[in-house]
PDB file of C-alpha atoms and ligand atoms in Angstrom:
ATOM      1  CA  MET W  25     149.901 -81.882  24.777  1.00  0.00           C
ATOM      2  CA  GLU W  26     147.945 -81.934  27.892  1.00  0.00           C
ATOM      3  CA  LYS W  27     145.423 -84.870  28.582  1.00  0.00           C
ATOM      4  CA  PRO W  28     141.964 -84.299  28.822  1.00  0.00           C
ATOM      5  CA  ILE W  29     140.328 -84.663  32.225  1.00  0.00           C
ATOM      6  CA  LYS W  30     138.339 -87.613  33.123  1.00  0.00           C
ATOM      7  CA  HIS W  31     136.111 -87.434  36.454  1.00  0.00           C
ATOM      8  CA  VAL W  32     136.247 -90.794  38.013  1.00  0.00           C
ATOM      9  CA  VAL W  33     133.750 -91.830  40.707  1.00  0.00           C
ATOM     10  CA  SER W  34     134.658 -94.551  43.083  1.00  0.00           C
ATOM     11  CA  LEU W  35     131.577 -96.276  44.053  1.00  0.00           C
ATOM     12  CA  SER W  36     131.599 -98.911  46.746  1.00  0.00           C
ATOM     13  CA  GLY W  37     127.808 -99.168  46.467  1.00  0.00           C
ATOM     14  CA  GLY W  38     127.338 -97.979  50.271  1.00  0.00           C
ATOM     15  CA  LYS W  39     125.438 -95.095  51.564  1.00  0.00           C
ATOM     16  CA  ASP W  40     128.202 -92.617  51.298  1.00  0.00           C
ATOM     17  CA  SER W  41     129.551 -93.100  47.856  1.00  0.00           C
ATOM     18  CA  THR W  42     125.945 -93.556  46.685  1.00  0.00           C
ATOM     19  CA  ALA W  43     125.012 -90.241  48.045  1.00  0.00           C
ATOM     20  CA  MET W  44     127.982 -88.646  46.665  1.00  0.00           C
ATOM     21  CA  LEU W  45     127.167 -89.874  42.965  1.00  0.00           C
ATOM     22  CA  LEU W  46     123.510 -88.868  43.248  1.00  0.00           C
ATOM     23  CA  ARG W  47     124.327 -85.273  44.543  1.00  0.00           C
ATOM     24  CA  MET W  48     127.248 -84.790  42.094  1.00  0.00           C
ATOM     25  CA  ILE W  49     124.662 -85.527  39.267  1.00  0.00           C
ATOM     26  CA  GLU W  50     121.898 -83.644  40.663  1.00  0.00           C
ATOM     27  CA  GLU W  51     124.131 -80.728  40.683  1.00  0.00           C
ATOM     28  CA  GLY W  52     125.294 -81.229  37.365  1.00  0.00           C
ATOM     29  CA  ARG W  53     128.966 -81.969  38.154  1.00  0.00           C
ATOM     30  CA  PRO W  54     130.792 -83.925  35.539  1.00  0.00           C
ATOM     31  CA  VAL W  55     130.897 -87.608  36.068  1.00  0.00           C
ATOM     32  CA  ASP W  56     132.562 -89.360  33.129  1.00  0.00           C
ATOM     33  CA  LEU W  57     133.329 -92.733  34.645  1.00  0.00           C
ATOM     34  CA  ILE W  58     131.722 -94.653  37.816  1.00  0.00           C
ATOM     35  CA  LEU W  59     133.735 -97.655  38.923  1.00  0.00           C
ATOM     36  CA  PHE W  60     132.326-100.500  41.260  1.00  0.00           C
ATOM     37  CA  CYS W  61     134.903-103.090  42.025  1.00  0.00           C
ATOM     38  CA  ASP W  62     133.059-106.436  42.964  1.00  0.00           C
ATOM     39  CA  THR W  63     134.857-108.675  45.261  1.00  0.00           C
ATOM     40  CA  GLY W  64     132.219-111.213  44.648  1.00  0.00           C
ATOM     41  CA  LEU W  65     131.352-111.157  48.585  1.00  0.00           C
ATOM     42  CA  GLU W  66     128.740-108.386  48.507  1.00  0.00           C
ATOM     43  CA  PHE W  67     125.167-109.057  49.769  1.00  0.00           C
ATOM     44  CA  GLU W  68     122.673-109.555  47.139  1.00  0.00           C
ATOM     45  CA  GLY W  69     120.764-106.623  48.291  1.00  0.00           C
ATOM     46  CA  MET W  70     123.860-104.583  47.305  1.00  0.00           C
ATOM     47  CA  TYR W  71     123.959-105.998  43.766  1.00  0.00           C
ATOM     48  CA  ARG W  72     120.667-105.370  43.348  1.00  0.00           C
ATOM     49  CA  HIS W  73     121.123-101.654  44.560  1.00  0.00           C
ATOM     50  CA  ILE W  74     123.874-101.051  42.003  1.00  0.00           C
ATOM     51  CA  ASP W  75     121.482-102.225  39.176  1.00  0.00           C
ATOM     52  CA  LYS W  76     118.853 -99.822  40.583  1.00  0.00           C
ATOM     53  CA  LEU W  77     121.122 -97.059  40.673  1.00  0.00           C
ATOM     54  CA  GLU W  78     122.372 -97.538  37.324  1.00  0.00           C
ATOM     55  CA  ARG W  79     118.707 -97.312  36.025  1.00  0.00           C
ATOM     56  CA  TYR W  80     118.051 -94.309  38.165  1.00  0.00           C
ATOM     57  CA  ILE W  81     121.038 -92.158  36.881  1.00  0.00           C
ATOM     58  CA  GLY W  82     120.697 -93.474  33.502  1.00  0.00           C
ATOM     59  CA  GLN W  83     124.506 -93.725  33.147  1.00  0.00           C
ATOM     60  CA  PRO W  84     126.549 -96.922  32.935  1.00  0.00           C
ATOM     61  CA  ILE W  85     128.286 -98.132  36.061  1.00  0.00           C
ATOM     62  CA  THR W  86     131.756-100.052  35.168  1.00  0.00           C
ATOM     63  CA  ARG W  87     131.927-103.063  37.192  1.00  0.00           C
ATOM     64  CA  LEU W  88     135.540-104.377  37.791  1.00  0.00           C
ATOM     65  CA  LYS W  89     136.337-107.806  39.111  1.00  0.00           C
ATOM     66  CA  SER W  90     139.484-109.674  39.917  1.00  0.00           C
ATOM     67  CA  PRO W  91     140.289-112.784  37.971  1.00  0.00           C
ATOM     68  CA  TYR W  92     140.743-114.629  41.099  1.00  0.00           C
ATOM     69  CA  ASP W  93     138.003-115.568  43.423  1.00  0.00           C
ATOM     70  CA  PHE W  94     137.927-115.046  47.219  1.00  0.00           C
ATOM     71  CA  GLU W  95     137.335-118.674  47.877  1.00  0.00           C
ATOM     72  CA  TYR W  96     140.320-119.677  46.143  1.00  0.00           C
ATOM     73  CA  LEU W  97     142.684-117.141  47.585  1.00  0.00           C
ATOM     74  CA  LEU W  98     141.296-118.022  51.091  1.00  0.00           C
ATOM     75  CA  LEU W  99     141.608-121.890  50.674  1.00  0.00           C
ATOM     76  CA  GLU W 100     143.832-122.852  47.762  1.00  0.00           C
ATOM     77  CA  HIS W 101     146.289-120.196  46.566  1.00  0.00           C
ATOM     78  CA  MET W 102     149.989-121.081  47.526  1.00  0.00           C
ATOM     79  CA  PRO W 103     151.678-117.694  47.853  1.00  0.00           C
ATOM     80  CA  LYS W 104     155.367-117.298  48.254  1.00  0.00           C
ATOM     81  CA  ARG W 105     156.025-117.295  52.021  1.00  0.00           C
ATOM     82  CA  LYS W 106     158.528-115.259  53.854  1.00  0.00           C
ATOM     83  CA  ASN W 107     157.707-116.743  57.252  1.00  0.00           C
ATOM     84  CA  PRO W 108     158.978-120.235  57.488  1.00  0.00           C
ATOM     85  CA  GLU W 109     156.233-121.150  60.052  1.00  0.00           C
ATOM     86  CA  LEU W 110     153.601-120.637  57.281  1.00  0.00           C
ATOM     87  CA  PHE W 111     155.502-122.784  54.650  1.00  0.00           C
ATOM     88  CA  GLY W 112     153.363-125.254  53.018  1.00  0.00           C
ATOM     89  CA  ARG W 113     150.142-123.677  54.109  1.00  0.00           C
ATOM     90  CA  LYS W 114     147.332-123.645  51.556  1.00  0.00           C
ATOM     91  CA  GLY W 115     145.447-120.323  51.046  1.00  0.00           C
ATOM     92  CA  TYR W 116     146.067-116.811  52.461  1.00  0.00           C
ATOM     93  CA  SER W 117     143.480-117.720  55.236  1.00  0.00           C
ATOM     94  CA  TRP W 118     141.420-114.934  56.913  1.00  0.00           C
ATOM     95  CA  SER W 119     142.764-111.233  56.829  1.00  0.00           C
ATOM     96  CA  GLY W 120     143.582-109.319  59.765  1.00  0.00           C
ATOM     97  CA  PRO W 121     143.938-105.690  60.654  1.00  0.00           C
ATOM     98  CA  ARG W 122     147.607-105.746  59.670  1.00  0.00           C
ATOM     99  CA  ASN W 123     147.141-108.047  56.574  1.00  0.00           C
ATOM    100  CA  ARG W 124     144.119-107.106  54.395  1.00  0.00           C
ATOM    101  CA  TRP W 125     145.280-109.365  51.512  1.00  0.00           C
ATOM    102  CA  CYS W 126     141.588-109.306  50.150  1.00  0.00           C
ATOM    103  CA  THR W 127     141.283-105.511  49.897  1.00  0.00           C
ATOM    104  CA  ALA W 128     144.873-105.326  48.060  1.00  0.00           C
ATOM    105  CA  MET W 129     144.041-108.287  45.735  1.00  0.00           C
ATOM    106  CA  LEU W 130     140.220-107.999  45.128  1.00  0.00           C
ATOM    107  CA  LYS W 131     139.823-104.286  44.989  1.00  0.00           C
ATOM    108  CA  GLN W 132     142.974-102.049  45.169  1.00  0.00           C
ATOM    109  CA  ARG W 133     144.989-103.798  42.469  1.00  0.00           C
ATOM    110  CA  VAL W 134     142.025-104.182  40.241  1.00  0.00           C
ATOM    111  CA  ILE W 135     141.240-100.565  40.314  1.00  0.00           C
ATOM    112  CA  ASP W 136     144.756 -99.479  40.139  1.00  0.00           C
ATOM    113  CA  LYS W 137     145.402-101.514  36.981  1.00  0.00           C
ATOM    114  CA  TYR W 138     142.170-100.351  35.306  1.00  0.00           C
ATOM    115  CA  LEU W 139     143.100 -96.661  36.229  1.00  0.00           C
ATOM    116  CA  ARG W 140     146.751 -97.059  35.178  1.00  0.00           C
ATOM    117  CA  GLU W 141     145.454 -97.913  31.648  1.00  0.00           C
ATOM    118  CA  ILE W 142     142.985 -94.916  31.133  1.00  0.00           C
ATOM    119  CA  SER W 143     145.588 -92.474  32.780  1.00  0.00           C
ATOM    120  CA  LYS W 144     147.618 -93.137  29.428  1.00  0.00           C
ATOM    121  CA  GLU W 145     145.161 -91.085  27.839  1.00  0.00           C
ATOM    122  CA  TYR W 146     143.442 -89.001  30.532  1.00  0.00           C
ATOM    123  CA  THR W 147     144.380 -86.737  33.484  1.00  0.00           C
ATOM    124  CA  LEU W 148     142.060 -88.464  36.145  1.00  0.00           C
ATOM    125  CA  LYS W 149     140.111 -86.480  38.714  1.00  0.00           C
ATOM    126  CA  GLN W 150     138.983 -89.047  41.268  1.00  0.00           C
ATOM    127  CA  TYR W 151     136.014 -88.664  43.634  1.00  0.00           C
ATOM    128  CA  ILE W 152     135.885 -90.631  46.859  1.00  0.00           C
ATOM    129  CA  GLY W 153     132.822 -91.053  49.086  1.00  0.00           C
ATOM    130  CA  ILE W 154     134.195 -90.435  52.544  1.00  0.00           C
ATOM    131  CA  ALA W 155     131.709 -88.721  54.692  1.00  0.00           C
ATOM    132  CA  ALA W 156     132.441 -85.340  56.579  1.00  0.00           C
ATOM    133  CA  ASP W 157     132.504 -87.356  59.990  1.00  0.00           C
ATOM    134  CA  GLU W 158     135.155 -90.063  58.633  1.00  0.00           C
ATOM    135  CA  PRO W 159     138.558 -89.152  59.372  1.00  0.00           C
ATOM    136  CA  GLU W 160     140.672 -91.196  56.710  1.00  0.00           C
ATOM    137  CA  ARG W 161     141.281 -89.021  53.728  1.00  0.00           C
ATOM    138  CA  ILE W 162     144.102 -89.291  51.170  1.00  0.00           C
ATOM    139  CA  LYS W 163     145.705 -86.043  49.621  1.00  0.00           C
ATOM    140  CA  ASP W 164     144.902 -85.551  45.931  1.00  0.00           C
ATOM    141  CA  TYR W 165     141.616 -87.044  45.762  1.00  0.00           C
ATOM    142  CA  ASN W 166     138.403 -85.206  45.775  1.00  0.00           C
ATOM    143  CA  TYR W 167     135.875 -85.558  48.813  1.00  0.00           C
ATOM    144  CA  PRO W 168     132.621 -83.736  47.705  1.00  0.00           C
ATOM    145  CA  LEU W 169     130.971 -85.131  50.946  1.00  0.00           C
ATOM    146  CA  VAL W 170     133.530 -83.246  52.883  1.00  0.00           C
ATOM    147  CA  GLU W 171     132.971 -80.208  50.952  1.00  0.00           C
ATOM    148  CA  TRP W 172     129.223 -80.426  51.385  1.00  0.00           C
ATOM    149  CA  GLY W 173     129.435 -81.357  55.171  1.00  0.00           C
ATOM    150  CA  MET W 174     127.538 -84.471  54.650  1.00  0.00           C
ATOM    151  CA  THR W 175     127.774 -86.888  57.549  1.00  0.00           C
ATOM    152  CA  GLU W 176     127.055 -90.689  57.400  1.00  0.00           C
ATOM    153  CA  ALA W 177     123.612 -90.220  58.724  1.00  0.00           C
ATOM    154  CA  ASP W 178     123.014 -87.445  56.074  1.00  0.00           C
ATOM    155  CA  CYS W 179     124.146 -89.835  53.337  1.00  0.00           C
ATOM    156  CA  LEU W 180     121.773 -92.412  54.377  1.00  0.00           C
ATOM    157  CA  ALA W 181     118.800 -89.981  54.524  1.00  0.00           C
ATOM    158  CA  TYR W 182     119.625 -88.499  51.232  1.00  0.00           C
ATOM    159  CA  CYS W 183     119.574 -91.900  49.498  1.00  0.00           C
ATOM    160  CA  LYS W 184     116.512 -93.108  51.049  1.00  0.00           C
ATOM    161  CA  ALA W 185     114.813 -89.728  50.146  1.00  0.00           C
ATOM    162  CA  ARG W 186     115.440 -90.937  46.546  1.00  0.00           C
ATOM    163  CA  GLY W 187     114.110 -94.496  47.152  1.00  0.00           C
ATOM    164  CA  PHE W 188     117.217 -96.346  47.819  1.00  0.00           C
ATOM    165  CA  ASP W 189     116.942 -98.817  50.799  1.00  0.00           C
ATOM    166  CA  TRP W 190     119.297-101.738  49.817  1.00  0.00           C
ATOM    167  CA  ASP W 191     116.517-104.138  50.430  1.00  0.00           C
ATOM    168  CA  GLY W 192     116.749-103.084  54.049  1.00  0.00           C
ATOM    169  CA  LEU W 193     120.530-103.716  54.711  1.00  0.00           C
ATOM    170  CA  TYR W 194     121.210-100.539  56.445  1.00  0.00           C
ATOM    171  CA  ASP W 195     118.260-101.084  58.802  1.00  0.00           C
ATOM    172  CA  ILE W 196     120.121-104.395  59.931  1.00  0.00           C
ATOM    173  CA  PHE W 197     123.768-103.183  59.703  1.00  0.00           C
ATOM    174  CA  HIS W 198     125.684 -99.995  60.728  1.00  0.00           C
ATOM    175  CA  ARG W 199     128.157-100.599  57.804  1.00  0.00           C
ATOM    176  CA  VAL W 200     127.616-102.756  54.704  1.00  0.00           C
ATOM    177  CA  SER W 201     130.779-104.277  53.066  1.00  0.00           C
ATOM    178  CA  CYS W 202     131.704-107.922  52.346  1.00  0.00           C
ATOM    179  CA  TRP W 203     129.472-110.185  54.333  1.00  0.00           C
ATOM    180  CA  CYS W 204     132.348-112.295  55.354  1.00  0.00           C
ATOM    181  CA  CYS W 205     134.642-109.654  56.680  1.00  0.00           C
ATOM    182  CA  PRO W 206     136.522-110.686  59.811  1.00  0.00           C
ATOM    183  CA  LEU W 207     137.339-107.133  60.519  1.00  0.00           C
ATOM    184  CA  GLN W 208     133.775-106.292  61.231  1.00  0.00           C
ATOM    185  CA  SER W 209     132.458-105.835  64.893  1.00  0.00           C
ATOM    186  CA  PHE W 210     130.952-108.421  66.974  1.00  0.00           C
ATOM    187  CA  ASP W 211     127.488-106.823  66.694  1.00  0.00           C
ATOM    188  CA  GLU W 212     127.477-106.942  63.008  1.00  0.00           C
ATOM    189  CA  LEU W 213     128.524-110.740  63.057  1.00  0.00           C
ATOM    190  CA  ARG W 214     125.675-111.292  65.308  1.00  0.00           C
ATOM    191  CA  LYS W 215     123.267-109.700  62.920  1.00  0.00           C
ATOM    192  CA  LEU W 216     124.753-111.763  59.965  1.00  0.00           C
ATOM    193  CA  ARG W 217     124.096-114.964  62.039  1.00  0.00           C
ATOM    194  CA  LYS W 218     120.380-113.665  62.719  1.00  0.00           C
ATOM    195  CA  HIS W 219     119.521-112.409  59.440  1.00  0.00           C
ATOM    196  CA  PHE W 220     121.656-114.521  56.993  1.00  0.00           C
ATOM    197  CA  PRO W 221     121.826-117.865  58.463  1.00  0.00           C
ATOM    198  CA  GLU W 222     122.855-119.312  55.001  1.00  0.00           C
ATOM    199  CA  LEU W 223     125.887-116.907  54.593  1.00  0.00           C
ATOM    200  CA  TRP W 224     126.776-117.754  58.366  1.00  0.00           C
ATOM    201  CA  ALA W 225     126.755-121.345  57.531  1.00  0.00           C
ATOM    202  CA  LYS W 226     129.212-120.574  54.569  1.00  0.00           C
ATOM    203  CA  LEU W 227     131.337-118.654  56.667  1.00  0.00           C
ATOM    204  CA  GLY W 228     131.604-121.656  59.251  1.00  0.00           C
ATOM    205  CA  GLU W 229     132.263-123.915  56.338  1.00  0.00           C
ATOM    206  CA  TRP W 230     135.151-121.909  55.233  1.00  0.00           C
ATOM    207  CA  ASP W 231     136.246-121.495  58.621  1.00  0.00           C
ATOM    208  CA  GLU W 232     136.731-125.441  59.231  1.00  0.00           C
ATOM    209  CA  LYS W 233     138.814-125.574  55.909  1.00  0.00           C
ATOM    210  CA  THR W 234     141.518-123.016  56.635  1.00  0.00           C
ATOM    211  CA  TRP W 235     144.343-122.894  59.045  1.00  0.00           C
ATOM    212  CA  ARG W 236     143.870-119.464  60.745  1.00  0.00           C
ATOM    213  CA  THR W 237     140.664-119.017  62.965  1.00  0.00           C
ATOM    214  CA  PHE W 238     138.017-116.385  61.664  1.00  0.00           C
ATOM    215  CA  LEU W 239     138.889-114.002  64.608  1.00  0.00           C
ATOM    216  CA  LYS W 240     141.916-114.212  66.566  1.00  0.00           C
ATOM    217  CA  LYS W 241     140.092-115.543  69.668  1.00  0.00           C
ATOM    218  CA  TYR W 242     137.194-117.078  68.182  1.00  0.00           C
ATOM    219  CA  SER W 243     136.311-119.607  65.283  1.00  0.00           C
ATOM    220  CA  VAL W 244     133.149-119.290  63.470  1.00  0.00           C
ATOM    221  CA  LYS W 245     131.985-122.416  65.494  1.00  0.00           C
ATOM    222  CA  GLN W 246     133.002-120.770  68.864  1.00  0.00           C
ATOM    223  CA  LEU W 247     131.082-117.489  67.807  1.00  0.00           C
ATOM    224  CA  ASP W 248     128.027-119.481  67.119  1.00  0.00           C
ATOM    225  CA  ILE W 249     128.387-121.098  70.408  1.00  0.00           C
ATOM    226  CA  ARG W 250     128.800-117.609  72.123  1.00  0.00           C
ATOM    227  CA  PHE W 251     126.110-116.008  70.410  1.00  0.00           C
ATOM    228  CA  ALA W 252     123.488-118.771  70.948  1.00  0.00           C
ATOM    229  CA  PHE W 253     124.585-118.660  74.725  1.00  0.00           C
ATOM    230  CA  GLU W 254     123.902-114.939  74.579  1.00  0.00           C
ATOM    231  CA  GLU W 255     120.403-115.507  73.334  1.00  0.00           C
ATOM    232  CA  GLU W 256     119.804-118.055  76.101  1.00  0.00           C
ATOM    233  CA  CYS W 257     120.955-115.624  78.675  1.00  0.00           C
ATOM    234  CA  LEU W 258     118.961-112.758  77.446  1.00  0.00           C
ATOM    235  CA  ALA W 259     115.900-114.902  77.089  1.00  0.00           C
ATOM    236  CA  GLN W 260     116.182-115.633  80.951  1.00  0.00           C
ATOM    237  CA  GLY W 261     117.052-111.968  81.626  1.00  0.00           C
ATOM    238  CA  LEU W 262     120.786-112.577  82.492  1.00  0.00           C
ATOM    239  CA  PRO W 263     123.486-110.222  81.555  1.00  0.00           C
ATOM    240  CA  ILE W 264     125.832-111.012  78.534  1.00  0.00           C
ATOM    241  CA  LYS W 265     128.782-109.567  80.268  1.00  0.00           C
ATOM    242  CA  GLY W 266     130.704-109.775  83.325  1.00  0.00           C
ATOM    243  CA  LYS W 267     132.561-112.606  85.171  1.00  0.00           C
ATOM    244  CA  ALA W 268     129.835-114.972  85.625  1.00  0.00           C
ATOM    245  CA  PHE W 269     128.684-114.800  81.849  1.00  0.00           C
ATOM    246  CA  PHE W 270     132.303-115.377  80.581  1.00  0.00           C
ATOM    247  CA  ASP W 271     132.976-118.228  83.079  1.00  0.00           C
ATOM    248  CA  ALA W 272     129.758-119.998  81.975  1.00  0.00           C
ATOM    249  CA  LEU W 273     130.739-119.178  78.385  1.00  0.00           C
ATOM    250  CA  ASN W 274     134.068-120.778  78.670  1.00  0.00           C
ATOM    251  CA  GLU W 275     132.628-123.808  79.835  1.00  0.00           C
ATOM    252  CA  ARG W 276     130.333-124.056  76.802  1.00  0.00           C
ATOM    253  CA  LEU W 277     133.307-123.567  74.680  1.00  0.00           C
ATOM    254  CA  LYS W 278     134.996-126.268  76.221  1.00  0.00           C
ATOM    255  CA  GLU W 279     132.021-128.445  75.745  1.00  0.00           C
ATOM    256  CA  GLY W 280     131.977-127.415  72.163  1.00  0.00           C
ATOM    257  CA  ASP W 281     135.521-128.218  71.461  1.00  0.00           C
ATOM    258  CA  SER W 282     135.339-131.850  73.069  1.00  0.00           C
TER     259      SER W 282
HETATM  260  S1  SF4 A 329     135.767-105.657  53.433  1.00  0.00           S
HETATM  261 FE1  SF4 A 329     136.670-106.989  54.670  1.00  0.00          FE
HETATM  262  S2  SF4 A 329     136.457-108.924  53.406  1.00  0.00           S
HETATM  263 FE2  SF4 A 329     136.192-107.291  52.169  1.00  0.00          FE
HETATM  264  S3  SF4 A 329     138.062-106.786  51.105  1.00  0.00           S
HETATM  265 FE3  SF4 A 329     137.919-105.300  52.823  1.00  0.00          FE
HETATM  266  S4  SF4 A 329     139.078-106.429  54.481  1.00  0.00           S
HETATM  267 FE4  SF4 A 329     138.728-107.871  52.937  1.00  0.00          FE
END
């Protein structure tokens, strides 16, 4: 016998997946299950957004969470190592572009496990909030935003028009994901330091305790020195690029290390 269809919306909570969900509901498209996977690393404004969205649509949002916590995996977990250079190191340490253990462990595995269970009884139709101007798509999933031709800017405007503002997160950041993500741009990190000093301090604390520096070329402490130096330069009307800037920055970094 054929299994019934379940329409499953993947909700990251960001502007794109939120716009997709809102428009699907407004257009009367079937939405049977809304999944939000919580890494535990979202900004408070994002958690408030999820609660507000749930009230607005009047439909429950299923929150999934890994049994492991990021801090434990980062600093304490002892995985089986293949690379002899890493034997005995505690924790996975920071992710890099080629090793996004946190995405795999805190999101993908959790979602896959949940979906595997319900797929025993249902044929799943999954909806992913990738905007029309984002290239990365996987065959077999449904992309309503692409179908509607909605870009990232359209999505934000659509959500804002319905009263969603993420407590101002998108007025600060271009993209909103885990606040401690080492894959975010320098610019986003500057803003994190400026607008969320308590999270920046936490980042520094974790960085001191782990064996890989936060970014390949910078620890959080070094980033802090750089960003503070940039502020000094800008206040004096000096550029924050070019040889003179980097020579002076290197001196500051050396002082910081001593
Ligand atoms: S957004 Fe960054 S920190 Fe969060 S799970 Fe993905 S790679 Fe990891």
